[in-house]
Amino acid sequence: MNTSKIDRYTLKQYTRLIISFFGCLLVLSIYQYTTLYFKGVVDIIFGKSFFIALFHQLGFASIVGIILVFPFNFWEKLRSTYGFNLVFGVLILLLIIEAMLISYFCTALVPLGSDLLGYSFSDIKMTVANSGGMSISLVVGILVIGGMFFGLYKVTSKYYHYISKMYPFTIILFSLFITTLFTDGKPINQNKTQYLAINLYNSSTEDTSYNSDVEYPLIKRSQTENVLGEYFDLKEEKPNIVFIMVEGLGRDFVGEGAEYEGFTPFLDELTKKSLYWENCLSNTGRTFGVIPSLFGSLPFGKSGFMELEKYPNKLTLFSILKNNGYHTSFYQGTNSSFDNVDQFLLSENVDFVLDKSGFGSKYEMQAEDAAGSSWGYPDKELFKKSMSLPRTEQPRMEVYMTISTHEPFIPPQQDFYEEKVKQILSKSSHGGKIKNVIKKNDNVFATLLYTDDALKDVFEAYKKQPNYENTIFVVTGDHRLIPIPQRNAISRFHVPLIIYSPMLKKTRKISALSSHFDVTPTILALLKGNYELKMPKRVAWMGSALDMQEEFRAIKDIPLMRNKNELKEYISGEQVFSDGSIYSLDENMDLSSSFGGSKTESKLAAFKSMNAYVTNNDKIIPDSLAIFAVQKEVFTETEMIWLNSVYNGKDSDKGYFIARDIAFDKEYDKALLLCRYILSDAPSHIDTKILTGRINVWKGDYETSIKILKECIKMNPNYIDSYSALFDVYFWSDRHKDALELIKLAEQNSSSVNEISDKIARARNQSRKKQTASTDFED
């Protein structure tokens, strides 16, 4: 700013800054409503909601003006221009934050609130990178905001004589702010920065103290009714169970009467051949909570169960079935460290985990977005890879997590599927707003068609498996697609639940309300009713048996966590408490205003307290009931001081390089300590695990090194560095026969085997020398 003409700024210039600030907020509101209009979310730009938004933006500008006037005056009196420059910088920063939050809202259709506290820096970085990234448009946007703010400030100088005639400006600002407090605002028309600040404050100061004489309040006897028994003709051998969690698969897109019907034709047909719950709820509004809810019927913790610093003892479908002879596996095309999926699966001793690092060059990753980022492998590649893997003879529990139906919605053959969207739309009865939404989000619906095709392919592939006739399939969504407009506060939780099997004796469409909490208890009750299972006598399920009534009814208490750190919805019977308001739930899953909801609100408050108590104090189940007791790495105070001095614990990749450098300096014990610390938080970080194997051999411990590196190969059969390290160990320990076996394994599993051709040649050469020496000795 050029300040040469002004010795000291006064309230005249301060007033112009605040008015310019509001002017920029006005432009950002226009940007928000215009974006939502062209996405088909709102019907009109300059409607009632827009003017309510302006009023709230004015209120936000008012409170900012009141707060900043004091530091402005203080610094201006202390030293000329300091106060002005400080306020100018703060207002620019607030505008940039508001612009980013509005952009997030236009994508997710929900404002960023206290859930921000639930995400690590690496999670945020990965999500942003794979949802469009921090591209050049962000830099341009910041420059535009700065230029617009400065330009408006210049313009106001021409009209200040009007402003100067007003009452004292601070009184006007305060009056405007107080008025907005009594104006009802929804997320769409509230200032997003103010919404975030209030939610962060409320979340951090919320009282969740728990008062009860019951040490384990969730414990109950394992007496879930076997509601599925009459529908199955089970065989003598335990069935295989295959779960497919489909990203964003909301009920609005699947089955008869779907709001956006026609874009999941395979699943639509599958619902007619299955047990189909059309009114199932995912217990969380994002992917972070589906695994604990669906497979463990577990409470949430503060920011989602998998975000807990230390996992409490627990029972899940993984551990119970593994304890009964099942081979457990988990398949996904993304990074398993995201949302701490790898840590959760490790705590359940899952036998095999496939993630992004385990595919190899034979499989094609999802196309990169405009920022050059990719989540990983699309759904067809995921299913193709999983079906290429060998299967064991023992009964299996196989779990898939898909990713294609997630931002940025760029499926393989995108043009082909977008053309199919046009064809379906031309023949459908969709009209009005629904048709408009589909046309403006054709990439989203194209991705739905792609994923539906992928599901059809994997079911066909399973039909060719020898034990297909003894398999139970469970298909559901982790939550509803975020970018498509939602009807009400619980739409994002409303997902289909489909249980299909060749062993089904009859099908049924069920309209009663259930949730993911009910799935694990129900599956176990079915197995327990037909086989001799080692089952815990007491359990701590959040849910009960799935409700099998065909007609709609809602008789369950169901807590719903909207985002990480945002537990604001609770269903009790047909009454819904959502973000301070009470609604009635009808058979169409629509909400209408209701009264007398204090009991439901009290239930939510009681659940929050219990939820915090059991997860923070390891009070879900006692040690005696745990199948796999949670084992957490323990570090001494001295070790922690040193660890914190070399590594901040936030980036496992950086931690790996630090450990490697320490090992290169031959400080092996310290390097192993750091590796152990990294793996305690990121157990799937295979480079660190390989480094641990290498360090052990450098210390002369061949057996430990071989054991670790074999585990790395089992963990990720495609990753060539594991083979490279193990070839070195075999060479140094003179195990030429083992090296020859490793060659076969590497050539069979890894698509990058040519990268270690020199080590393979060395192993073969060593083997020939040994054979020659042996022959010479015999001669």
Tab-separated table of C-alpha atoms in Angstrom, residues 114-460:
chain	number	residue	atom	x	y	z
A	114	SER	CA	-15.509	-29.016	13.809
A	115	ASP	CA	-14.733	-32.084	11.685
A	116	LEU	CA	-11.593	-30.179	10.694
A	117	LEU	CA	-10.141	-31.246	14.062
A	118	GLY	CA	-10.642	-34.889	13.158
A	119	TYR	CA	-8.301	-34.906	10.173
A	120	SER	CA	-4.531	-35.132	10.257
A	121	PHE	CA	-2.454	-32.856	8.059
A	122	SER	CA	-1.595	-35.794	5.778
A	123	ASP	CA	-5.304	-36.704	5.416
A	124	ILE	CA	-6.201	-33.125	4.489
A	125	LYS	CA	-3.315	-32.934	2.033
A	126	MET	CA	-4.345	-36.209	0.372
A	127	THR	CA	-8.018	-35.241	0.191
A	128	VAL	CA	-7.294	-31.825	-1.306
A	129	ALA	CA	-4.797	-33.292	-3.771
A	130	ASN	CA	-7.255	-35.918	-4.991
A	131	SER	CA	-10.239	-33.601	-5.167
A	132	GLY	CA	-8.790	-31.030	-7.498
A	133	GLY	CA	-5.607	-30.112	-5.708
A	134	MET	CA	-3.973	-26.807	-4.873
A	135	SER	CA	-3.793	-25.771	-8.494
A	136	ILE	CA	-2.925	-22.482	-10.162
A	137	SER	CA	-6.589	-21.474	-9.841
A	138	LEU	CA	-6.065	-21.077	-6.082
A	139	VAL	CA	-3.203	-18.657	-6.613
A	140	VAL	CA	-5.242	-16.743	-9.187
A	141	GLY	CA	-8.190	-16.669	-6.781
A	142	ILE	CA	-6.053	-15.190	-4.001
A	143	LEU	CA	-4.738	-12.511	-6.337
A	144	VAL	CA	-8.275	-11.709	-7.497
A	145	ILE	CA	-9.509	-11.378	-3.901
A	146	GLY	CA	-6.600	-9.118	-2.979
A	147	GLY	CA	-7.118	-6.960	-6.067
A	148	MET	CA	-10.866	-6.771	-5.507
A	149	PHE	CA	-10.436	-5.717	-1.888
A	150	PHE	CA	-7.904	-3.032	-2.761
A	151	GLY	CA	-10.062	-1.808	-5.654
A	152	LEU	CA	-13.167	-1.500	-3.470
A	153	TYR	CA	-11.163	0.411	-0.883
A	154	LYS	CA	-10.129	2.898	-3.552
A	155	VAL	CA	-13.694	3.263	-4.818
A	156	THR	CA	-15.098	4.037	-1.343
A	157	SER	CA	-13.035	7.213	-1.130
A	158	LYS	CA	-15.458	8.829	-3.600
A	159	TYR	CA	-18.491	8.111	-1.422
A	160	TYR	CA	-17.158	8.657	2.055
A	161	HIS	CA	-19.076	11.905	2.532
A	162	TYR	CA	-22.262	9.773	2.633
A	163	ILE	CA	-20.758	7.402	5.180
A	164	SER	CA	-19.550	10.241	7.407
A	165	LYS	CA	-23.133	11.391	7.948
A	166	MET	CA	-24.073	8.094	9.651
A	167	TYR	CA	-24.232	7.550	13.396
A	168	PRO	CA	-20.962	6.414	15.017
A	169	PHE	CA	-19.895	3.487	12.909
A	170	THR	CA	-19.158	1.034	15.730
A	171	ILE	CA	-22.727	1.406	17.052
A	172	ILE	CA	-24.071	0.593	13.595
A	173	LEU	CA	-21.804	-2.460	13.333
A	174	PHE	CA	-22.815	-3.736	16.751
A	175	SER	CA	-26.520	-3.295	15.972
A	176	LEU	CA	-26.183	-5.209	12.704
A	177	PHE	CA	-24.351	-8.077	14.395
A	178	ILE	CA	-26.950	-8.372	17.173
A	179	THR	CA	-29.725	-8.440	14.572
A	180	THR	CA	-28.167	-11.368	12.692
A	181	LEU	CA	-28.139	-13.438	15.877
A	182	PHE	CA	-31.935	-13.478	15.748
A	183	THR	CA	-32.109	-14.343	12.055
A	184	ASP	CA	-32.401	-18.049	11.346
A	185	GLY	CA	-29.609	-19.183	9.063
A	186	LYS	CA	-28.882	-22.468	7.336
A	187	PRO	CA	-25.429	-23.690	6.274
A	188	ILE	CA	-25.988	-22.418	2.744
A	189	ASN	CA	-26.546	-18.807	3.816
A	190	GLN	CA	-24.276	-18.528	6.846
A	191	ASN	CA	-20.798	-17.071	6.749
A	192	LYS	CA	-18.579	-20.136	6.476
A	193	THR	CA	-15.712	-18.753	8.563
A	194	GLN	CA	-18.067	-17.855	11.407
A	195	TYR	CA	-19.723	-21.290	11.143
A	196	LEU	CA	-16.326	-23.003	11.380
A	197	ALA	CA	-15.202	-20.886	14.354
A	198	ILE	CA	-18.422	-21.479	16.311
A	199	ASN	CA	-18.341	-25.219	15.644
A	200	LEU	CA	-14.710	-25.508	16.681
A	201	TYR	CA	-15.453	-23.633	19.899
A	202	ASN	CA	-18.560	-25.678	20.720
A	203	SER	CA	-16.771	-28.945	20.017
A	204	SER	CA	-13.712	-28.108	22.112
A	205	THR	CA	-15.785	-26.893	25.082
A	206	GLU	CA	-18.536	-29.557	24.985
A	207	ASP	CA	-19.127	-31.327	28.282
A	208	THR	CA	-19.021	-35.107	27.784
A	209	SER	CA	-18.454	-36.105	31.400
A	210	TYR	CA	-19.910	-39.518	32.187
A	211	ASN	CA	-21.552	-40.383	35.488
A	212	SER	CA	-22.448	-44.016	36.016
A	213	ASP	CA	-21.685	-46.922	38.308
A	214	VAL	CA	-21.506	-49.294	35.310
A	215	GLU	CA	-17.887	-49.859	34.274
A	216	TYR	CA	-18.718	-51.353	30.846
A	217	PRO	CA	-22.056	-49.774	29.841
A	218	LEU	CA	-22.211	-51.456	26.410
A	219	ILE	CA	-21.744	-55.033	27.626
A	220	LYS	CA	-24.708	-57.359	27.109
A	221	ARG	CA	-25.325	-61.050	26.543
A	222	SER	CA	-24.894	-62.360	23.012
A	223	GLN	CA	-28.549	-63.099	22.253
A	224	THR	CA	-29.184	-61.501	18.854
A	225	GLU	CA	-32.201	-63.084	17.160
A	226	ASN	CA	-31.392	-65.132	14.045
A	227	VAL	CA	-33.679	-63.172	11.727
A	228	LEU	CA	-31.948	-64.407	8.534
A	229	GLY	CA	-32.156	-68.142	9.254
A	230	GLU	CA	-35.458	-68.757	7.513
A	231	TYR	CA	-34.212	-67.147	4.289
A	232	PHE	CA	-31.113	-69.333	3.800
A	233	ASP	CA	-30.513	-72.933	2.863
A	234	LEU	CA	-27.009	-73.094	4.288
A	235	LYS	CA	-24.605	-75.925	3.474
A	236	GLU	CA	-22.549	-78.077	5.827
A	237	GLU	CA	-19.412	-76.025	5.258
A	238	LYS	CA	-19.250	-72.509	6.618
A	239	PRO	CA	-20.071	-69.992	3.871
A	240	ASN	CA	-17.678	-67.481	2.393
A	241	ILE	CA	-18.766	-63.927	3.123
A	242	VAL	CA	-17.983	-61.110	0.699
A	243	PHE	CA	-18.615	-57.482	1.651
A	244	ILE	CA	-18.543	-54.720	-0.961
A	245	MET	CA	-18.620	-51.182	0.417
A	246	VAL	CA	-19.377	-48.873	-2.502
A	247	GLU	CA	-18.160	-45.303	-2.179
A	248	GLY	CA	-21.068	-42.835	-2.193
A	249	LEU	CA	-23.761	-45.430	-2.927
A	250	GLY	CA	-26.839	-43.701	-1.549
A	251	ARG	CA	-30.375	-45.066	-1.664
A	252	ASP	CA	-31.291	-42.138	-3.925
A	253	PHE	CA	-29.479	-43.931	-6.769
A	254	VAL	CA	-30.463	-47.569	-6.236
A	255	GLY	CA	-33.597	-49.640	-6.414
A	256	GLU	CA	-37.231	-49.094	-7.202
A	257	GLY	CA	-38.385	-45.535	-6.624
A	258	ALA	CA	-34.871	-44.076	-6.433
A	259	GLU	CA	-34.822	-40.318	-6.926
A	260	TYR	CA	-32.028	-40.645	-9.507
A	261	GLU	CA	-32.973	-44.062	-10.863
A	262	GLY	CA	-31.552	-45.660	-13.977
A	263	PHE	CA	-27.820	-45.338	-13.331
A	264	THR	CA	-27.213	-48.591	-11.432
A	265	PRO	CA	-29.022	-51.174	-13.621
A	266	PHE	CA	-27.099	-54.189	-12.271
A	267	LEU	CA	-27.702	-53.263	-8.638
A	268	ASP	CA	-31.343	-52.502	-9.405
A	269	GLU	CA	-31.790	-56.076	-10.652
A	270	LEU	CA	-29.776	-57.457	-7.730
A	271	THR	CA	-32.176	-55.860	-5.236
A	272	LYS	CA	-34.969	-57.979	-6.703
A	273	LYS	CA	-32.998	-61.212	-6.175
A	274	SER	CA	-31.893	-60.427	-2.633
A	275	LEU	CA	-32.835	-59.451	0.842
A	276	TYR	CA	-32.969	-55.709	0.307
A	277	TRP	CA	-33.224	-53.058	3.008
A	278	GLU	CA	-34.228	-49.862	1.226
A	279	ASN	CA	-34.075	-47.805	4.412
A	280	CYS	CA	-30.683	-48.606	5.873
A	281	LEU	CA	-28.525	-45.898	7.426
A	282	SER	CA	-24.773	-45.613	7.410
A	283	ASN	CA	-23.870	-44.443	10.895
A	284	THR	CA	-21.420	-41.871	9.590
A	285	GLY	CA	-21.703	-39.360	6.774
A	286	ARG	CA	-18.200	-40.013	5.489
A	287	THR	CA	-16.049	-43.066	4.757
A	288	PHE	CA	-14.025	-42.769	7.981
A	289	GLY	CA	-16.679	-44.559	10.035
A	290	VAL	CA	-18.026	-47.333	7.820
A	291	ILE	CA	-15.519	-50.049	8.795
A	292	PRO	CA	-15.942	-49.779	12.605
A	293	SER	CA	-19.743	-49.459	12.280
A	294	LEU	CA	-20.320	-52.197	9.713
A	295	PHE	CA	-17.855	-54.767	11.050
A	296	GLY	CA	-17.667	-53.898	14.740
A	297	SER	CA	-20.927	-52.156	15.656
A	298	LEU	CA	-18.575	-49.839	17.532
A	299	PRO	CA	-19.056	-46.368	19.029
A	300	PHE	CA	-17.451	-43.406	17.322
A	301	GLY	CA	-14.965	-41.819	19.676
A	302	LYS	CA	-14.362	-38.099	19.311
A	303	SER	CA	-13.430	-38.033	15.614
A	304	GLY	CA	-14.247	-41.539	14.460
A	305	PHE	CA	-13.127	-44.824	15.990
A	306	MET	CA	-10.146	-45.281	13.692
A	307	GLU	CA	-8.796	-41.869	14.744
A	308	LEU	CA	-8.401	-42.928	18.366
A	309	GLU	CA	-4.828	-42.599	19.581
A	310	LYS	CA	-5.118	-46.000	21.269
A	311	TYR	CA	-7.759	-48.553	20.267
A	312	PRO	CA	-9.837	-49.976	23.108
A	313	ASN	CA	-10.378	-53.729	23.292
A	314	LYS	CA	-13.134	-54.640	20.865
A	315	LEU	CA	-14.923	-57.438	19.064
A	316	THR	CA	-15.454	-57.328	15.312
A	317	LEU	CA	-16.609	-59.632	12.538
A	318	PHE	CA	-12.961	-59.841	11.419
A	319	SER	CA	-11.659	-61.169	14.729
A	320	ILE	CA	-14.590	-63.464	15.523
A	321	LEU	CA	-14.577	-65.139	12.104
A	322	LYS	CA	-10.770	-65.406	12.083
A	323	ASN	CA	-11.020	-67.083	15.486
A	324	ASN	CA	-13.409	-69.588	13.843
A	325	GLY	CA	-11.116	-70.637	11.025
A	326	TYR	CA	-11.856	-67.933	8.453
A	327	HIS	CA	-9.174	-66.372	6.270
A	328	THR	CA	-9.732	-62.610	6.364
A	329	SER	CA	-8.744	-60.196	3.596
A	330	PHE	CA	-9.323	-56.571	2.704
A	331	TYR	CA	-9.058	-55.043	-0.782
A	332	GLN	CA	-8.916	-51.384	-1.767
A	333	GLY	CA	-7.337	-49.415	-4.594
A	334	THR	CA	-6.243	-46.475	-2.455
A	335	ASN	CA	-3.686	-45.868	0.277
A	336	SER	CA	-4.640	-47.937	3.321
A	337	SER	CA	-3.021	-45.432	5.687
A	338	PHE	CA	-5.765	-42.894	4.876
A	339	ASP	CA	-8.231	-42.708	7.791
A	340	ASN	CA	-5.928	-45.208	9.594
A	341	VAL	CA	-7.530	-48.181	7.857
A	342	ASP	CA	-4.217	-50.073	8.041
A	343	GLN	CA	-3.962	-49.628	11.815
A	344	PHE	CA	-7.501	-50.878	12.365
A	345	LEU	CA	-6.969	-53.947	10.162
A	346	LEU	CA	-3.659	-54.677	11.872
A	347	SER	CA	-5.365	-54.564	15.262
A	348	GLU	CA	-7.772	-57.234	13.970
A	349	ASN	CA	-4.966	-59.455	12.610
A	350	VAL	CA	-6.464	-59.406	9.107
A	351	ASP	CA	-4.585	-62.007	7.046
A	352	PHE	CA	-4.159	-60.080	3.797
A	353	VAL	CA	-4.497	-56.420	2.843
A	354	LEU	CA	-4.329	-55.150	-0.733
A	355	ASP	CA	-3.957	-51.433	-1.248
A	356	LYS	CA	-2.626	-48.977	-3.804
A	357	SER	CA	0.965	-50.158	-3.422
A	358	GLY	CA	0.189	-53.787	-4.293
A	359	PHE	CA	-1.127	-53.646	-7.871
A	360	GLY	CA	1.839	-53.437	-10.219
A	361	SER	CA	2.263	-52.232	-13.781
A	362	LYS	CA	-0.342	-54.609	-15.258
A	363	TYR	CA	-3.076	-52.450	-13.777
A	364	GLU	CA	-3.933	-48.894	-14.773
A	365	MET	CA	-4.441	-46.224	-12.144
A	366	GLN	CA	-7.364	-43.845	-12.181
A	367	ALA	CA	-6.675	-40.885	-14.452
A	368	GLU	CA	-5.052	-37.902	-12.806
A	369	ASP	CA	-7.154	-34.835	-12.159
A	370	ALA	CA	-6.297	-31.307	-13.237
A	371	ALA	CA	-3.824	-31.013	-10.365
A	372	GLY	CA	-2.001	-34.216	-11.363
A	373	SER	CA	-3.273	-36.385	-8.488
A	374	SER	CA	-4.953	-39.786	-8.440
A	375	TRP	CA	-6.651	-41.632	-5.581
A	376	GLY	CA	-5.397	-44.969	-6.876
A	377	TYR	CA	-6.912	-47.818	-8.875
A	378	PRO	CA	-10.487	-47.643	-10.208
A	379	ASP	CA	-13.083	-50.238	-9.330
A	380	LYS	CA	-12.724	-52.572	-12.317
A	381	GLU	CA	-8.967	-52.743	-11.742
A	382	LEU	CA	-9.532	-53.420	-8.035
A	383	PHE	CA	-11.859	-56.343	-8.742
A	384	LYS	CA	-9.656	-57.681	-11.529
A	385	LYS	CA	-6.607	-57.629	-9.238
A	386	SER	CA	-8.418	-59.291	-6.344
A	387	MET	CA	-9.752	-62.076	-8.550
A	388	SER	CA	-6.221	-62.801	-9.812
A	389	LEU	CA	-5.013	-63.575	-6.284
A	390	PRO	CA	-4.939	-67.170	-5.002
A	391	ARG	CA	-7.713	-68.260	-2.634
A	392	THR	CA	-7.312	-70.554	0.354
A	393	GLU	CA	-9.365	-73.701	0.954
A	394	GLN	CA	-10.582	-72.450	4.336
A	395	PRO	CA	-13.743	-70.320	4.556
A	396	ARG	CA	-13.088	-66.704	3.666
A	397	MET	CA	-14.242	-63.272	4.687
A	398	GLU	CA	-13.389	-60.841	1.897
A	399	VAL	CA	-14.006	-57.105	2.145
A	400	TYR	CA	-13.839	-54.566	-0.695
A	401	MET	CA	-13.789	-50.797	-0.475
A	402	THR	CA	-14.316	-49.060	-3.836
A	403	ILE	CA	-13.216	-45.542	-4.747
A	404	SER	CA	-14.292	-44.552	-8.268
A	405	THR	CA	-17.519	-42.828	-7.187
A	406	HIS	CA	-15.557	-40.146	-5.360
A	407	GLU	CA	-14.297	-36.728	-6.409
A	408	PRO	CA	-13.023	-35.943	-8.999
A	409	PHE	CA	-15.343	-38.452	-10.829
A	410	ILE	CA	-13.155	-39.348	-13.797
A	411	PRO	CA	-13.907	-42.997	-14.617
A	412	PRO	CA	-12.110	-44.961	-17.328
A	413	GLN	CA	-13.864	-44.523	-20.701
A	414	GLN	CA	-15.432	-41.341	-19.401
A	415	ASP	CA	-16.767	-40.250	-22.809
A	416	PHE	CA	-18.462	-43.639	-23.283
A	417	TYR	CA	-20.218	-43.494	-19.910
A	418	GLU	CA	-21.197	-39.839	-20.254
A	419	GLU	CA	-22.819	-40.728	-23.574
A	420	LYS	CA	-24.735	-43.480	-21.757
A	421	VAL	CA	-25.925	-40.873	-19.257
A	422	LYS	CA	-27.374	-38.833	-22.132
A	423	GLN	CA	-29.088	-41.907	-23.580
A	424	ILE	CA	-30.614	-42.892	-20.239
A	425	LEU	CA	-31.754	-39.342	-19.594
A	426	SER	CA	-33.416	-39.095	-23.016
A	427	LYS	CA	-35.467	-42.241	-22.335
A	428	SER	CA	-36.235	-41.643	-18.674
A	429	SER	CA	-39.130	-39.882	-17.010
A	430	HIS	CA	-36.806	-37.564	-15.111
A	431	GLY	CA	-37.811	-33.956	-15.405
A	432	GLY	CA	-37.465	-30.577	-13.766
A	433	LYS	CA	-34.784	-30.178	-11.134
A	434	ILE	CA	-33.747	-33.865	-11.161
A	435	LYS	CA	-33.051	-33.787	-14.884
A	436	ASN	CA	-31.169	-30.533	-14.493
A	437	VAL	CA	-28.968	-31.982	-11.725
A	438	ILE	CA	-28.148	-35.053	-13.828
A	439	LYS	CA	-27.221	-32.968	-16.881
A	440	LYS	CA	-24.985	-30.668	-14.863
A	441	ASN	CA	-23.299	-33.564	-13.061
A	442	ASP	CA	-23.002	-36.008	-15.946
A	443	ASN	CA	-19.490	-37.058	-14.814
A	444	VAL	CA	-20.894	-38.177	-11.447
A	445	PHE	CA	-23.627	-40.290	-13.037
A	446	ALA	CA	-21.156	-41.620	-15.612
A	447	THR	CA	-19.031	-42.848	-12.712
A	448	LEU	CA	-22.054	-44.535	-11.159
A	449	LEU	CA	-22.601	-46.420	-14.413
A	450	TYR	CA	-18.929	-47.421	-14.493
A	451	THR	CA	-18.990	-48.725	-10.923
A	452	ASP	CA	-22.236	-50.585	-11.575
A	453	ASP	CA	-20.533	-52.301	-14.539
A	454	ALA	CA	-17.571	-53.125	-12.303
A	455	LEU	CA	-19.901	-54.758	-9.764
A	456	LYS	CA	-21.538	-56.777	-12.518
A	457	ASP	CA	-18.101	-57.968	-13.661
A	458	VAL	CA	-16.982	-59.042	-10.193
A	459	PHE	CA	-20.196	-60.988	-9.570
A	460	GLU	CA	-19.645	-62.776	-12.882
